[in-house]
Each structure stands twice: as C-alpha cells, then as structure tokens.
C-alpha atoms as a PDB file:
ATOM      1  CA  MET A   1       4.893  11.695  -1.261  1.00  0.00           C
ATOM      2  CA  ALA A   2       1.444  10.112  -1.252  1.00  0.00           C
ATOM      3  CA  VAL A   3      -0.012   6.658  -1.748  1.00  0.00           C
ATOM      4  CA  ASP A   4      -3.157   6.876  -3.843  1.00  0.00           C
ATOM      5  CA  VAL A   5      -5.706   4.247  -4.789  1.00  0.00           C
ATOM      6  CA  TYR A   6      -5.943   3.513  -8.530  1.00  0.00           C
ATOM      7  CA  LEU A   7      -9.151   1.815  -9.722  1.00  0.00           C
ATOM      8  CA  ILE A   8      -9.227  -0.021 -13.056  1.00  0.00           C
ATOM      9  CA  PHE A   9     -12.468  -0.531 -14.995  1.00  0.00           C
ATOM     10  CA  ASN A  10     -13.456  -2.717 -17.922  1.00  0.00           C
ATOM     11  CA  GLY A  11     -14.675  -0.062 -20.354  1.00  0.00           C
ATOM     12  CA  ASN A  12     -17.114   1.672 -17.998  1.00  0.00           C
ATOM     13  CA  CYS A  13     -14.722   4.099 -16.295  1.00  0.00           C
ATOM     14  CA  ARG A  14     -16.545   7.246 -17.511  1.00  0.00           C
ATOM     15  CA  GLU A  15     -19.792   5.955 -16.054  1.00  0.00           C
ATOM     16  CA  ALA A  16     -18.117   5.130 -12.723  1.00  0.00           C
ATOM     17  CA  VAL A  17     -16.378   8.521 -12.508  1.00  0.00           C
ATOM     18  CA  ALA A  18     -19.637  10.377 -13.248  1.00  0.00           C
ATOM     19  CA  PHE A  19     -21.335   8.323 -10.531  1.00  0.00           C
ATOM     20  CA  TYR A  20     -18.602   9.102  -7.972  1.00  0.00           C
ATOM     21  CA  GLU A  21     -18.622  12.801  -8.947  1.00  0.00           C
ATOM     22  CA  ASP A  22     -22.298  12.873  -8.024  1.00  0.00           C
ATOM     23  CA  VAL A  23     -22.029  10.693  -4.910  1.00  0.00           C
ATOM     24  CA  PHE A  24     -19.153  12.701  -3.415  1.00  0.00           C
ATOM     25  CA  ASN A  25     -20.159  16.079  -4.909  1.00  0.00           C
ATOM     26  CA  THR A  26     -16.731  16.601  -6.471  1.00  0.00           C
ATOM     27  CA  GLU A  27     -15.564  18.836  -9.289  1.00  0.00           C
ATOM     28  CA  LYS A  28     -15.907  17.350 -12.768  1.00  0.00           C
ATOM     29  CA  ALA A  29     -12.871  15.217 -13.577  1.00  0.00           C
ATOM     30  CA  GLU A  30     -10.526  15.990 -16.479  1.00  0.00           C
ATOM     31  CA  ILE A  31     -10.392  12.800 -18.536  1.00  0.00           C
ATOM     32  CA  MET A  32      -7.422  11.711 -20.666  1.00  0.00           C
ATOM     33  CA  THR A  33      -8.270   8.996 -23.184  1.00  0.00           C
ATOM     34  CA  PHE A  34      -5.939   6.503 -24.837  1.00  0.00           C
ATOM     35  CA  GLY A  35      -6.667   8.424 -28.054  1.00  0.00           C
ATOM     36  CA  ASP A  36      -5.284  11.616 -26.457  1.00  0.00           C
ATOM     37  CA  SER A  37      -1.851  10.034 -26.035  1.00  0.00           C
ATOM     38  CA  PRO A  38       0.918  10.477 -28.625  1.00  0.00           C
ATOM     39  CA  GLN A  39       0.559   7.751 -31.235  1.00  0.00           C
ATOM     40  CA  SER A  40       3.345   5.591 -32.610  1.00  0.00           C
ATOM     41  CA  PRO A  41       3.120   4.269 -36.182  1.00  0.00           C
ATOM     42  CA  ASP A  42       4.851   1.110 -34.890  1.00  0.00           C
ATOM     43  CA  TYR A  43       1.996   0.435 -32.442  1.00  0.00           C
ATOM     44  CA  PRO A  44      -1.291   1.608 -33.941  1.00  0.00           C
ATOM     45  CA  LEU A  45      -4.000   2.230 -31.369  1.00  0.00           C
ATOM     46  CA  PRO A  46      -7.003  -0.072 -31.794  1.00  0.00           C
ATOM     47  CA  GLU A  47     -10.149   1.860 -32.691  1.00  0.00           C
ATOM     48  CA  GLU A  48     -11.983   0.459 -29.632  1.00  0.00           C
ATOM     49  CA  ALA A  49      -9.320   1.958 -27.325  1.00  0.00           C
ATOM     50  CA  LYS A  50      -9.437   5.561 -28.541  1.00  0.00           C
ATOM     51  CA  ASN A  51     -12.298   6.763 -26.306  1.00  0.00           C
ATOM     52  CA  LEU A  52     -11.472   4.622 -23.283  1.00  0.00           C
ATOM     53  CA  VAL A  53     -10.210   6.429 -20.190  1.00  0.00           C
ATOM     54  CA  MET A  54      -6.432   6.275 -19.867  1.00  0.00           C
ATOM     55  CA  HIS A  55      -6.352   8.379 -16.688  1.00  0.00           C
ATOM     56  CA  THR A  56      -8.444  10.647 -14.507  1.00  0.00           C
ATOM     57  CA  ARG A  57      -8.725  11.437 -10.825  1.00  0.00           C
ATOM     58  CA  LEU A  58     -11.106  12.801  -8.247  1.00  0.00           C
ATOM     59  CA  SER A  59     -10.545  14.313  -4.831  1.00  0.00           C
ATOM     60  CA  ILE A  60     -12.793  12.394  -2.443  1.00  0.00           C
ATOM     61  CA  PHE A  61     -12.826  13.699   1.118  1.00  0.00           C
ATOM     62  CA  GLY A  62      -9.267  14.996   0.682  1.00  0.00           C
ATOM     63  CA  SER A  63      -7.878  11.780  -0.840  1.00  0.00           C
ATOM     64  CA  ARG A  64      -6.864  11.421  -4.470  1.00  0.00           C
ATOM     65  CA  VAL A  65      -8.547   8.484  -6.179  1.00  0.00           C
ATOM     66  CA  MET A  66      -7.363   7.711  -9.703  1.00  0.00           C
ATOM     67  CA  PHE A  67      -9.222   5.800 -12.411  1.00  0.00           C
ATOM     68  CA  SER A  68      -8.694   4.223 -15.827  1.00  0.00           C
ATOM     69  CA  ASP A  69     -10.107   1.615 -18.175  1.00  0.00           C
ATOM     70  CA  THR A  70      -8.085  -1.487 -18.864  1.00  0.00           C
ATOM     71  CA  PHE A  71      -6.535  -1.522 -22.341  1.00  0.00           C
ATOM     72  CA  PRO A  72      -8.480  -3.742 -24.793  1.00  0.00           C
ATOM     73  CA  GLY A  73      -7.131  -7.290 -24.659  1.00  0.00           C
ATOM     74  CA  SER A  74      -5.558  -6.824 -21.218  1.00  0.00           C
ATOM     75  CA  PRO A  75      -6.810  -9.119 -18.475  1.00  0.00           C
ATOM     76  CA  PHE A  76      -9.459  -7.710 -16.156  1.00  0.00           C
ATOM     77  CA  THR A  77     -10.568  -9.451 -12.979  1.00  0.00           C
ATOM     78  CA  VAL A  78     -13.053  -7.887 -10.574  1.00  0.00           C
ATOM     79  CA  GLY A  79     -11.341  -7.796  -7.185  1.00  0.00           C
ATOM     80  CA  ASN A  80      -7.866  -7.471  -8.699  1.00  0.00           C
ATOM     81  CA  ASN A  81      -8.571  -4.136 -10.335  1.00  0.00           C
ATOM     82  CA  ILE A  82      -7.028  -1.933  -7.644  1.00  0.00           C
ATOM     83  CA  THR A  83      -3.419  -0.745  -7.577  1.00  0.00           C
ATOM     84  CA  LEU A  84      -1.535   1.548  -5.213  1.00  0.00           C
ATOM     85  CA  ALA A  85       0.035   4.620  -6.754  1.00  0.00           C
ATOM     86  CA  ILE A  86       3.055   6.423  -5.335  1.00  0.00           C
ATOM     87  CA  VAL A  87       2.912  10.047  -6.456  1.00  0.00           C
ATOM     88  CA  SER A  88       5.916  12.140  -5.474  1.00  0.00           C
ATOM     89  CA  ASP A  89       8.133  15.021  -6.442  1.00  0.00           C
ATOM     90  CA  ASN A  90      11.132  13.176  -4.940  1.00  0.00           C
ATOM     91  CA  GLU A  91      12.483  11.051  -7.798  1.00  0.00           C
ATOM     92  CA  GLU A  92      15.380   9.604  -5.785  1.00  0.00           C
ATOM     93  CA  GLN A  93      13.048   8.371  -3.039  1.00  0.00           C
ATOM     94  CA  MET A  94      10.729   6.861  -5.659  1.00  0.00           C
ATOM     95  CA  ARG A  95      13.614   5.032  -7.365  1.00  0.00           C
ATOM     96  CA  GLN A  96      14.838   3.595  -4.052  1.00  0.00           C
ATOM     97  CA  ALA A  97      11.386   2.276  -3.165  1.00  0.00           C
ATOM     98  CA  PHE A  98      10.829   0.902  -6.686  1.00  0.00           C
ATOM     99  CA  ASP A  99      14.160  -0.955  -6.610  1.00  0.00           C
ATOM    100  CA  LYS A 100      13.336  -2.523  -3.234  1.00  0.00           C
ATOM    101  CA  LEU A 101       9.776  -3.490  -4.225  1.00  0.00           C
ATOM    102  CA  LYS A 102      10.905  -5.198  -7.437  1.00  0.00           C
ATOM    103  CA  ASP A 103      13.054  -7.681  -5.430  1.00  0.00           C
ATOM    104  CA  GLY A 104      11.155 -10.938  -5.875  1.00  0.00           C
ATOM    105  CA  GLY A 105       8.440  -9.187  -7.865  1.00  0.00           C
ATOM    106  CA  GLU A 106       7.692  -8.580 -11.538  1.00  0.00           C
ATOM    107  CA  VAL A 107       8.384  -5.272 -13.250  1.00  0.00           C
ATOM    108  CA  LYS A 108       5.605  -4.365 -15.678  1.00  0.00           C
ATOM    109  CA  MET A 109       7.258  -1.101 -16.796  1.00  0.00           C
ATOM    110  CA  GLU A 110      10.694   0.080 -15.682  1.00  0.00           C
ATOM    111  CA  LEU A 111      10.903   3.631 -14.376  1.00  0.00           C
ATOM    112  CA  GLN A 112      11.151   5.891 -17.407  1.00  0.00           C
ATOM    113  CA  GLU A 113      10.064   9.213 -18.820  1.00  0.00           C
ATOM    114  CA  THR A 114       6.605   9.232 -20.394  1.00  0.00           C
ATOM    115  CA  PHE A 115       4.550  11.976 -21.976  1.00  0.00           C
ATOM    116  CA  TRP A 116       2.685  12.465 -18.675  1.00  0.00           C
ATOM    117  CA  SER A 117       5.500  12.000 -16.148  1.00  0.00           C
ATOM    118  CA  LYS A 118       9.219  12.676 -15.853  1.00  0.00           C
ATOM    119  CA  CYS A 119       9.522   9.267 -14.158  1.00  0.00           C
ATOM    120  CA  TYR A 120       6.838   6.546 -14.303  1.00  0.00           C
ATOM    121  CA  GLY A 121       6.927   2.782 -13.771  1.00  0.00           C
ATOM    122  CA  SER A 122       4.869  -0.096 -12.424  1.00  0.00           C
ATOM    123  CA  LEU A 123       5.454  -3.474 -10.856  1.00  0.00           C
ATOM    124  CA  VAL A 124       3.809  -6.304  -8.950  1.00  0.00           C
ATOM    125  CA  ASP A 125       5.609  -7.021  -5.684  1.00  0.00           C
ATOM    126  CA  LYS A 126       6.382 -10.487  -4.307  1.00  0.00           C
ATOM    127  CA  PHE A 127       3.059 -10.451  -2.425  1.00  0.00           C
ATOM    128  CA  GLY A 128       1.019  -9.815  -5.596  1.00  0.00           C
ATOM    129  CA  ILE A 129       0.327  -6.118  -4.909  1.00  0.00           C
ATOM    130  CA  GLU A 130       0.518  -3.877  -7.973  1.00  0.00           C
ATOM    131  CA  TRP A 131       2.274  -0.520  -7.539  1.00  0.00           C
ATOM    132  CA  GLN A 132       2.518   2.465  -9.872  1.00  0.00           C
ATOM    133  CA  PHE A 133       5.117   5.200  -9.405  1.00  0.00           C
ATOM    134  CA  SER A 134       4.680   8.656 -10.913  1.00  0.00           C
ATOM    135  CA  HIS A 135       6.814  11.761 -10.514  1.00  0.00           C
ATOM    136  CA  GLU A 136       4.769  14.944 -10.271  1.00  0.00           C
ATOM    137  CA  GLU A 137       6.050  18.391  -9.407  1.00  0.00           C
ATOM    138  CA  ASN A 138       4.554  19.717  -6.154  1.00  0.00           C
ATOM    139  CA  ALA A 139       2.932  16.349  -5.397  1.00  0.00           C
END
C-alpha cells in the first residue's frame, strides 16, 4: 500500500505535467481525459470538460505523483488543491482505513467499483484532509 500525492489543477494540468516531465526528466505521462470516460445519457459531459485531464501520473524520484484538472463548476482554491491517495491491492485494508477516516468526516464518494478501479472512494476527514482510495492490482 502506498500514500501518493494527488495535485489538482484549474484547467492547466497538461501544461503542469509537461513542465514536470521536463524538470524531472520523466517518461511522457499517459493522460486520461474526462471525455475518455464512459458517458451516461443521464449526465451529459459539458463540452468544456471533454479535453480536461481526469487522471495522469508521473514517477518523480521513485514517488508516484498524480494529477488532474478540477471538473468545470467544482470549487478550486490554490493551497487546497492537494489530496492524499491510498493506492493498494489490499481491498480489505483499504475499506478498514476508509471506514475509520470517515468518522467525523464527510464522504465525497463511497467506496465503489468504477471503470478505472475495482474499489474507489474519497472523503474529507475530520481535520479537513482529503483522501482518495483506489484499488490497483500489484500496487
């Protein structure tokens, strides 16, 4: 299990990732956009969201750093745009930690299967720290 840093940008994530690729001489990141995700007719994706970065990551000096743009209309505050991401192949351990962290906190998305993860969820703990949990095989 790892704790990774997740940086959120306000529409300029591609630019930031390209900058960090150069600064840290990393491999080129694979970028998933909001438009790449499965679409629901009940929740049409706004045109301005389609090319925004939904998720990408770089390996910087052996640490995984993940990135995304905020979804259009979602609040963005410089200084509060960092979350901690638990990435693990141990779903039971993730669920135990999630259940403990949500005590006194606010669940943003209950743990559930998504198109990118067998088990994903997010919450803000009672101290105001935002956490994301993602199950990945061989994490």
